[in-house]
mmCIF file of C-alpha atoms and ligand atoms in Angstrom:
data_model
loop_
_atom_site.group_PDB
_atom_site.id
_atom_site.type_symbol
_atom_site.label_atom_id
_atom_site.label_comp_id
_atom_site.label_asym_id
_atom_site.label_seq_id
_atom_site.Cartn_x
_atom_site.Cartn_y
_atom_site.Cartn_z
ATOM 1 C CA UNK A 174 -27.547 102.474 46.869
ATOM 2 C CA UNK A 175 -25.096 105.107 48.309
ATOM 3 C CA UNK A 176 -26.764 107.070 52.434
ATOM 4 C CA UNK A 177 -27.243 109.994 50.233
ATOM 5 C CA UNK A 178 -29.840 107.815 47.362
ATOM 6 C CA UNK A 179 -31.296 105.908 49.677
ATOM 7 C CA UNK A 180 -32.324 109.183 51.700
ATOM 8 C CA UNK A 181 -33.087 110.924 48.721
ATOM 9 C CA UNK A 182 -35.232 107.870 47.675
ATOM 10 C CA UNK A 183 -36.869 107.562 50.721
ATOM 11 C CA UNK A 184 -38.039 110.981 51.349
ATOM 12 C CA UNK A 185 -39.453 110.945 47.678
ATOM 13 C CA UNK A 186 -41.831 107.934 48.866
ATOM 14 C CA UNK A 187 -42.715 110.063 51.549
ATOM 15 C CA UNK A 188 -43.755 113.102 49.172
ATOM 16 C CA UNK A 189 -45.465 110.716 46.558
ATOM 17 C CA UNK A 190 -47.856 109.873 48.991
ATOM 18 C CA UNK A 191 -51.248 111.762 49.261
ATOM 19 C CA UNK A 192 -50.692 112.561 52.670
ATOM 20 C CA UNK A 193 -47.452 113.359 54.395
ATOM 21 C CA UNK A 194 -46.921 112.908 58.031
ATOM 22 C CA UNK A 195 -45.329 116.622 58.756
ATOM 23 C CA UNK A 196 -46.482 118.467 56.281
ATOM 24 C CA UNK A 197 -49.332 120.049 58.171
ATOM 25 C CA UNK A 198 -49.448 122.955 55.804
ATOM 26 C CA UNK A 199 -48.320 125.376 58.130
ATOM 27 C CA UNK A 200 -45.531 126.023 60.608
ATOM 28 C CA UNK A 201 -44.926 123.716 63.590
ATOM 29 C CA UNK A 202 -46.071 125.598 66.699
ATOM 30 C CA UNK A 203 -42.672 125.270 68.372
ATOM 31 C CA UNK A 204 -41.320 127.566 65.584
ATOM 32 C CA UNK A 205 -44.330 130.095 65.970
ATOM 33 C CA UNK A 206 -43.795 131.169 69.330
ATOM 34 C CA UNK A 207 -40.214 131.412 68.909
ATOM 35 C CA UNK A 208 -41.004 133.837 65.782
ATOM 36 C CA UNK A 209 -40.132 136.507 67.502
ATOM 37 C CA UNK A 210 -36.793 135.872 68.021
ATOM 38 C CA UNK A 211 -35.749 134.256 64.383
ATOM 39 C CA UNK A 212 -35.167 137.330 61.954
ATOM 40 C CA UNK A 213 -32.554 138.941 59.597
ATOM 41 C CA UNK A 214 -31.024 136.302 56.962
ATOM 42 C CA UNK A 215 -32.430 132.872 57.416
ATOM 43 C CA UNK A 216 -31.847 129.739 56.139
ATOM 44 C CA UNK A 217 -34.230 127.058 56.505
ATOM 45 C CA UNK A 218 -32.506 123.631 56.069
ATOM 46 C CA UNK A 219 -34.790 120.582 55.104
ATOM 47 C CA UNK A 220 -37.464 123.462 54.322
ATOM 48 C CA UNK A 221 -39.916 120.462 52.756
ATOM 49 C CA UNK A 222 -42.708 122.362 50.910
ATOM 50 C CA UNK A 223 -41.783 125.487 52.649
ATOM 51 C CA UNK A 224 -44.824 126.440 54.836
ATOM 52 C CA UNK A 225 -42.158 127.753 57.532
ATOM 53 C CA UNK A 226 -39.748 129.366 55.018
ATOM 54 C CA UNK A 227 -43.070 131.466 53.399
ATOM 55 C CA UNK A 228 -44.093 132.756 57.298
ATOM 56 C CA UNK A 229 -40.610 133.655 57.780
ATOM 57 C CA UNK A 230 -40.479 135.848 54.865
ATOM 58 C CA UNK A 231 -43.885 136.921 55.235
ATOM 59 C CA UNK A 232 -42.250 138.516 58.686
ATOM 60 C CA UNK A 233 -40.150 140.169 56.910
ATOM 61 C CA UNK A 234 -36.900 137.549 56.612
ATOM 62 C CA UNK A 235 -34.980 137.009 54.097
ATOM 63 C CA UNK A 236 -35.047 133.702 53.707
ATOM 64 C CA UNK A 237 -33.500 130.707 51.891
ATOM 65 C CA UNK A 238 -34.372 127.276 51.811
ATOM 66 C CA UNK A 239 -32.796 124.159 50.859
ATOM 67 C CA UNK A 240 -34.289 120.734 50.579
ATOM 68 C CA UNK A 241 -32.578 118.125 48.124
ATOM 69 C CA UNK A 242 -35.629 116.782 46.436
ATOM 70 C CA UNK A 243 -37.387 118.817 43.854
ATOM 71 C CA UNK A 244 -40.701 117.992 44.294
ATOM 72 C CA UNK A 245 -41.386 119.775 47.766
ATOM 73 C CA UNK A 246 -38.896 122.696 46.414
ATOM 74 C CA UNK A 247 -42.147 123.303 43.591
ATOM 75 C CA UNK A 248 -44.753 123.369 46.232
ATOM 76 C CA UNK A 249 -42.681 125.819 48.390
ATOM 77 C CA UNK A 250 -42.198 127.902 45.177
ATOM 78 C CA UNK A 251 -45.650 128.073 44.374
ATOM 79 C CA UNK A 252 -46.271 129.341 47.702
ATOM 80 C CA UNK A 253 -43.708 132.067 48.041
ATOM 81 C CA UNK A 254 -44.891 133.107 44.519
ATOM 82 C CA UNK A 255 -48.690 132.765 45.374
ATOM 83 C CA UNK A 256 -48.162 134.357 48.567
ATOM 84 C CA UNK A 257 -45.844 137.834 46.263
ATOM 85 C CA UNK A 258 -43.302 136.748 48.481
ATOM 86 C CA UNK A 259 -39.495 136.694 47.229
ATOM 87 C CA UNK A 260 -38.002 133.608 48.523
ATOM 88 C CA UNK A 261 -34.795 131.844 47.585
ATOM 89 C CA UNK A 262 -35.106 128.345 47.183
ATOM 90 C CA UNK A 263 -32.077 125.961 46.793
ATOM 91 C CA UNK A 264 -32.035 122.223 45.483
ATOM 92 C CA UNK A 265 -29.273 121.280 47.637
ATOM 93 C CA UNK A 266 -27.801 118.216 50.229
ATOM 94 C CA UNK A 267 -27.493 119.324 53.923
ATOM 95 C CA UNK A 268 -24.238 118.769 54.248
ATOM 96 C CA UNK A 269 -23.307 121.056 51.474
ATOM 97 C CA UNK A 270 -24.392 124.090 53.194
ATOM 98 C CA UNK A 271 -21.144 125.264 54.072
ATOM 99 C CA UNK A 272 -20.801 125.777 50.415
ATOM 100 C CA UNK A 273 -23.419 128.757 50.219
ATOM 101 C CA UNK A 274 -21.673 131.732 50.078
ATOM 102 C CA UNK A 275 -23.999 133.996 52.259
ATOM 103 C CA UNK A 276 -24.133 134.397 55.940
ATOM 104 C CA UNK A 277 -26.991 134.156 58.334
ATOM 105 C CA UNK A 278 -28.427 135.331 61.188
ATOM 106 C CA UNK A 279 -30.709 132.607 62.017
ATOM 107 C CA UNK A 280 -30.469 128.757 60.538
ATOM 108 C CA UNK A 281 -34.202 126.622 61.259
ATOM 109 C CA UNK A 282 -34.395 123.196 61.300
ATOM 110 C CA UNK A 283 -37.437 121.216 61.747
ATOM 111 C CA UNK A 284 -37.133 117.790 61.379
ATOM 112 C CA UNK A 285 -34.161 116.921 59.249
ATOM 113 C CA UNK A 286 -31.478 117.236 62.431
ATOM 114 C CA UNK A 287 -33.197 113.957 63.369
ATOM 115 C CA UNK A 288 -32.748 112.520 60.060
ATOM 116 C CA UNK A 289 -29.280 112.516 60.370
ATOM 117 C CA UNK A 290 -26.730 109.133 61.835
ATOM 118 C CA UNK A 291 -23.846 110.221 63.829
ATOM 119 C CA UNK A 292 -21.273 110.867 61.256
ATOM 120 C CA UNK A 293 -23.921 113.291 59.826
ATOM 121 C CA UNK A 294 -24.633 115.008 62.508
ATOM 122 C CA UNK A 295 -21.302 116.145 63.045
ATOM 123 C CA UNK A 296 -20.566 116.864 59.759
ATOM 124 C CA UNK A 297 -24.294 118.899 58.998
ATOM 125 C CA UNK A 298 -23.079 121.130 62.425
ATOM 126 C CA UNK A 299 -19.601 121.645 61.058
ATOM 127 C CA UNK A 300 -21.441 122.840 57.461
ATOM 128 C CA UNK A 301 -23.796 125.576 59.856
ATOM 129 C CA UNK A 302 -20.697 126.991 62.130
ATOM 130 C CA UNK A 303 -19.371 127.728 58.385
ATOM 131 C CA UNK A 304 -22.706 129.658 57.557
ATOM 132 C CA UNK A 305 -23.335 131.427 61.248
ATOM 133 C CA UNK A 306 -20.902 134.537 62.576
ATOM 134 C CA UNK A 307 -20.843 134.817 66.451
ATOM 135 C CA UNK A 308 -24.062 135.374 67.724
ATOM 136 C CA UNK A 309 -26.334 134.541 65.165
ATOM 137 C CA UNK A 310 -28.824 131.080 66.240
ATOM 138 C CA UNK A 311 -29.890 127.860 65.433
ATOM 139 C CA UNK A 312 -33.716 126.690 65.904
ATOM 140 C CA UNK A 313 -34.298 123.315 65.920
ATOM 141 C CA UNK A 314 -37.394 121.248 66.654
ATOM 142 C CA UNK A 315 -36.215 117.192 66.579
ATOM 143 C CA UNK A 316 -38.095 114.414 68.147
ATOM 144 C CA UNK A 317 -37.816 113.483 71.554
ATOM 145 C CA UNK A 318 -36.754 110.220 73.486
ATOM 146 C CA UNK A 319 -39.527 111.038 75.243
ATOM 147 C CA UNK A 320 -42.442 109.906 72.006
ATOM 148 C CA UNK A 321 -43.099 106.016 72.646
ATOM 149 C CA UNK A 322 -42.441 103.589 69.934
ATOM 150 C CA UNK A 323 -39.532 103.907 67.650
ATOM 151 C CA UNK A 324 -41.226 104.374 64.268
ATOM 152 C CA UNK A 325 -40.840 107.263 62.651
ATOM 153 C CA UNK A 326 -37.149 109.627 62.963
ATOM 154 C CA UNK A 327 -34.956 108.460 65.480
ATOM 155 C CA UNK A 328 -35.437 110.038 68.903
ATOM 156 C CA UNK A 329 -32.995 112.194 70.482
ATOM 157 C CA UNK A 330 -32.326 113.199 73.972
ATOM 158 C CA UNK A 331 -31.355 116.471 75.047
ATOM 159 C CA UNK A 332 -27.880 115.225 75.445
ATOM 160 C CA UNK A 333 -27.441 114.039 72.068
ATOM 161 C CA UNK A 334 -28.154 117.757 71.115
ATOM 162 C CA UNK A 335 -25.871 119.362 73.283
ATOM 163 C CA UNK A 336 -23.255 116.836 72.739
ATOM 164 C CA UNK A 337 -23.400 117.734 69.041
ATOM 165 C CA UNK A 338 -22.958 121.541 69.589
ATOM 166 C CA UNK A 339 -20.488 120.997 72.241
ATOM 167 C CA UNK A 340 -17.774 123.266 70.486
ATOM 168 C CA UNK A 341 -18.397 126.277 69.071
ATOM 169 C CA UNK A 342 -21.637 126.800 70.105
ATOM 170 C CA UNK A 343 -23.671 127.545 73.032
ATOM 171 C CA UNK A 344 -26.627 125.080 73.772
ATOM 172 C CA UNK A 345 -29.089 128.436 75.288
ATOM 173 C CA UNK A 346 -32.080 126.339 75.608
ATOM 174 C CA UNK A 347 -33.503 122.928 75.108
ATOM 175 C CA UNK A 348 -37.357 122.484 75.845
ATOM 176 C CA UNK A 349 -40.451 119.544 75.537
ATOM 177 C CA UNK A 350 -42.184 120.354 72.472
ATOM 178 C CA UNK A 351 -44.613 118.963 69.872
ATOM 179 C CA UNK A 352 -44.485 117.784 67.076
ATOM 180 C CA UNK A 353 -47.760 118.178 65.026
ATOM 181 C CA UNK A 354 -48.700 115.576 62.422
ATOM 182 C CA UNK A 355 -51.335 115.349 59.617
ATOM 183 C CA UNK A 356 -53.941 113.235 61.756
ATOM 184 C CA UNK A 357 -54.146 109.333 60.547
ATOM 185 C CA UNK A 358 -51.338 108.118 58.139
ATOM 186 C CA UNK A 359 -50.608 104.649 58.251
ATOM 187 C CA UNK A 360 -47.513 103.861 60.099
ATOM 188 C CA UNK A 361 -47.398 107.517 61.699
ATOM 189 C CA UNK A 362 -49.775 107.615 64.720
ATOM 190 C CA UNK A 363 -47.565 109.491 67.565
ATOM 191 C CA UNK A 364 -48.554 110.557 71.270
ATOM 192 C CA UNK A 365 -52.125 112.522 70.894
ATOM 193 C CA UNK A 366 -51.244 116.136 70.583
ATOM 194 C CA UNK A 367 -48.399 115.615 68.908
ATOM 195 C CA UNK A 368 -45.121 113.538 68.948
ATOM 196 C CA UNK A 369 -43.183 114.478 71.714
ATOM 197 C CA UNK A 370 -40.059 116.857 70.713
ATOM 198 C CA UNK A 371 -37.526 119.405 71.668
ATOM 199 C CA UNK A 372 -37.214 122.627 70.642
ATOM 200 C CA UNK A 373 -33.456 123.733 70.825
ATOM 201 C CA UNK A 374 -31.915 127.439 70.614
ATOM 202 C CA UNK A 375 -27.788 127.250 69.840
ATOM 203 C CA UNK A 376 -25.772 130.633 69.667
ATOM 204 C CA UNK A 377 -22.430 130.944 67.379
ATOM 205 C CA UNK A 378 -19.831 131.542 69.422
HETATM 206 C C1 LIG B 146 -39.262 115.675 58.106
HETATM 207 S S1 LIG B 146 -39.149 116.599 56.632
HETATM 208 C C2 LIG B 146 -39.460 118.246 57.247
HETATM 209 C C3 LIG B 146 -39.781 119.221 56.146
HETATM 210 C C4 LIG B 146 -40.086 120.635 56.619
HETATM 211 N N1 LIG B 146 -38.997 121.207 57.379
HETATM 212 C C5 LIG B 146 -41.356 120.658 57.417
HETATM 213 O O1 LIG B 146 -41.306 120.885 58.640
HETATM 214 O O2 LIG B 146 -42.425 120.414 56.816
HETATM 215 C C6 LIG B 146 -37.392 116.627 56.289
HETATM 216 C C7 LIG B 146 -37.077 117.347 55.004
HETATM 217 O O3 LIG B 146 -35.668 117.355 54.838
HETATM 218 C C8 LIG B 146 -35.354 116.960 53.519
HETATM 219 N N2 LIG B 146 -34.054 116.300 53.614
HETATM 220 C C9 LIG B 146 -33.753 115.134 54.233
HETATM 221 N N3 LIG B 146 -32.443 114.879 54.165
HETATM 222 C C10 LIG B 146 -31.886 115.917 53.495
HETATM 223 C C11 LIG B 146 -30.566 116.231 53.100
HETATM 224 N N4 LIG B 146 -29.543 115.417 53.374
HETATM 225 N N5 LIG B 146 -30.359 117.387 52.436
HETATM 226 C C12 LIG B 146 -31.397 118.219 52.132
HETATM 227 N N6 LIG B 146 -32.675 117.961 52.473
HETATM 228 C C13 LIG B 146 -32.913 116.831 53.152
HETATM 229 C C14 LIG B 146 -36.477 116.071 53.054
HETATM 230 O O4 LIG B 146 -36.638 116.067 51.658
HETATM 231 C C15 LIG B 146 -37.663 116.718 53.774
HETATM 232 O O5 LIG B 146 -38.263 117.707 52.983
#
């Protein structure tokens, strides 16, 4: 099984499940008190079942997500629609970004940065300096080296983060966060109050 199936297959167990560690059903904290400042065009990579990409819009963004599995793309249709909210959602692979032919202001990523081995990384970064003109942002909640254990996504450090926007880009913030999980799934018990994170603001230069 190629990276790419075995993520894809992955995930999908994930989603099949009756409860799924970060879908709380609404938008992580981090991102809702950096709402504020995350408007205009916005793509929302990894959107899931689209709880952030439907508060976004509901904000007034224009929004667009991408996920590559279908499944969560439904649910995150269903609640644009149920919500009368006009959302663009695209079954897509991360690293293909760089294909869409838009530009944004803002690119948010909550939890799929993590998802990602090195050669990834630098290619999913290369894909968003494509997508971003000077000035526009990246959000980006990951999980922290910080959040005992080592199940679950692979921690990062706020080095790894800067060193992976290290040209191009300017790293304008990197803070302790939370991550907030649906409460008692098996093989998904982090720190109480959530698993410990960064939050992450990078500027286009
Ligand atoms: C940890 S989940 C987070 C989902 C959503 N952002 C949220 O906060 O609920 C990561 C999401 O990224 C998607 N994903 C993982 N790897 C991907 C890839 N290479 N391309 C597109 N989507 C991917 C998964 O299907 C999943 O929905």
């Amino acid at each position: 099984m190629s990276d790419d199936a075995e993520a894809r297959a992955r995930f999908a167990d994930y989603y099949a499940a009756p409860r799924v560690p970060w879908d709380i059903g609404r938008p992580q904290p981090a991102f809702v008190a950096a709402g504020d400042r995350i408007a205009g065009r916005v793509l929302d990579v990894g959107c899931g079942t689209g709880d952030l990409a439907v508060w976004l819009a509901a904000r007034g963004s224009i929004v667009t997500g991408v996920d590559f599995l279908p499944g969560p793309l439904a649910a995150a249709r269903s609640k644009a629609a149920a919500a009368g909210l006009a959302v663009t959602f695209l079954e897509m692979d991360a690293l293909a970004v760089g294909e869409i032919p838009e530009r944004f202001d803002a690119v948010v990523d909550c939890g799929l940065f993590h998802t990602f081995d090195d050669a990834q990384r630098s290619a999913y970064v290369s894909a968003l300096a494509r997508l971003l003109e000077p000035g526009a942002r990246v959000f980006l909640l990951c999980m922290s080296h910080a959040e005992p254990g080592t199940h679950g996504p692979r921690r990062m450090s706020a080095e790894d983060i800067r060193a992976a926007f290290a040209s191009g880009w300017v790293v304008e913030s990197v803070d302790p966060a939370r991550f907030e999980v649906v409460p008692g799934v098996p093989g998904a018990e982090f720190s109480p109050g959530g698993a410990r994170a960064w939050f992450a603001t990078v500027r286009r230069t």
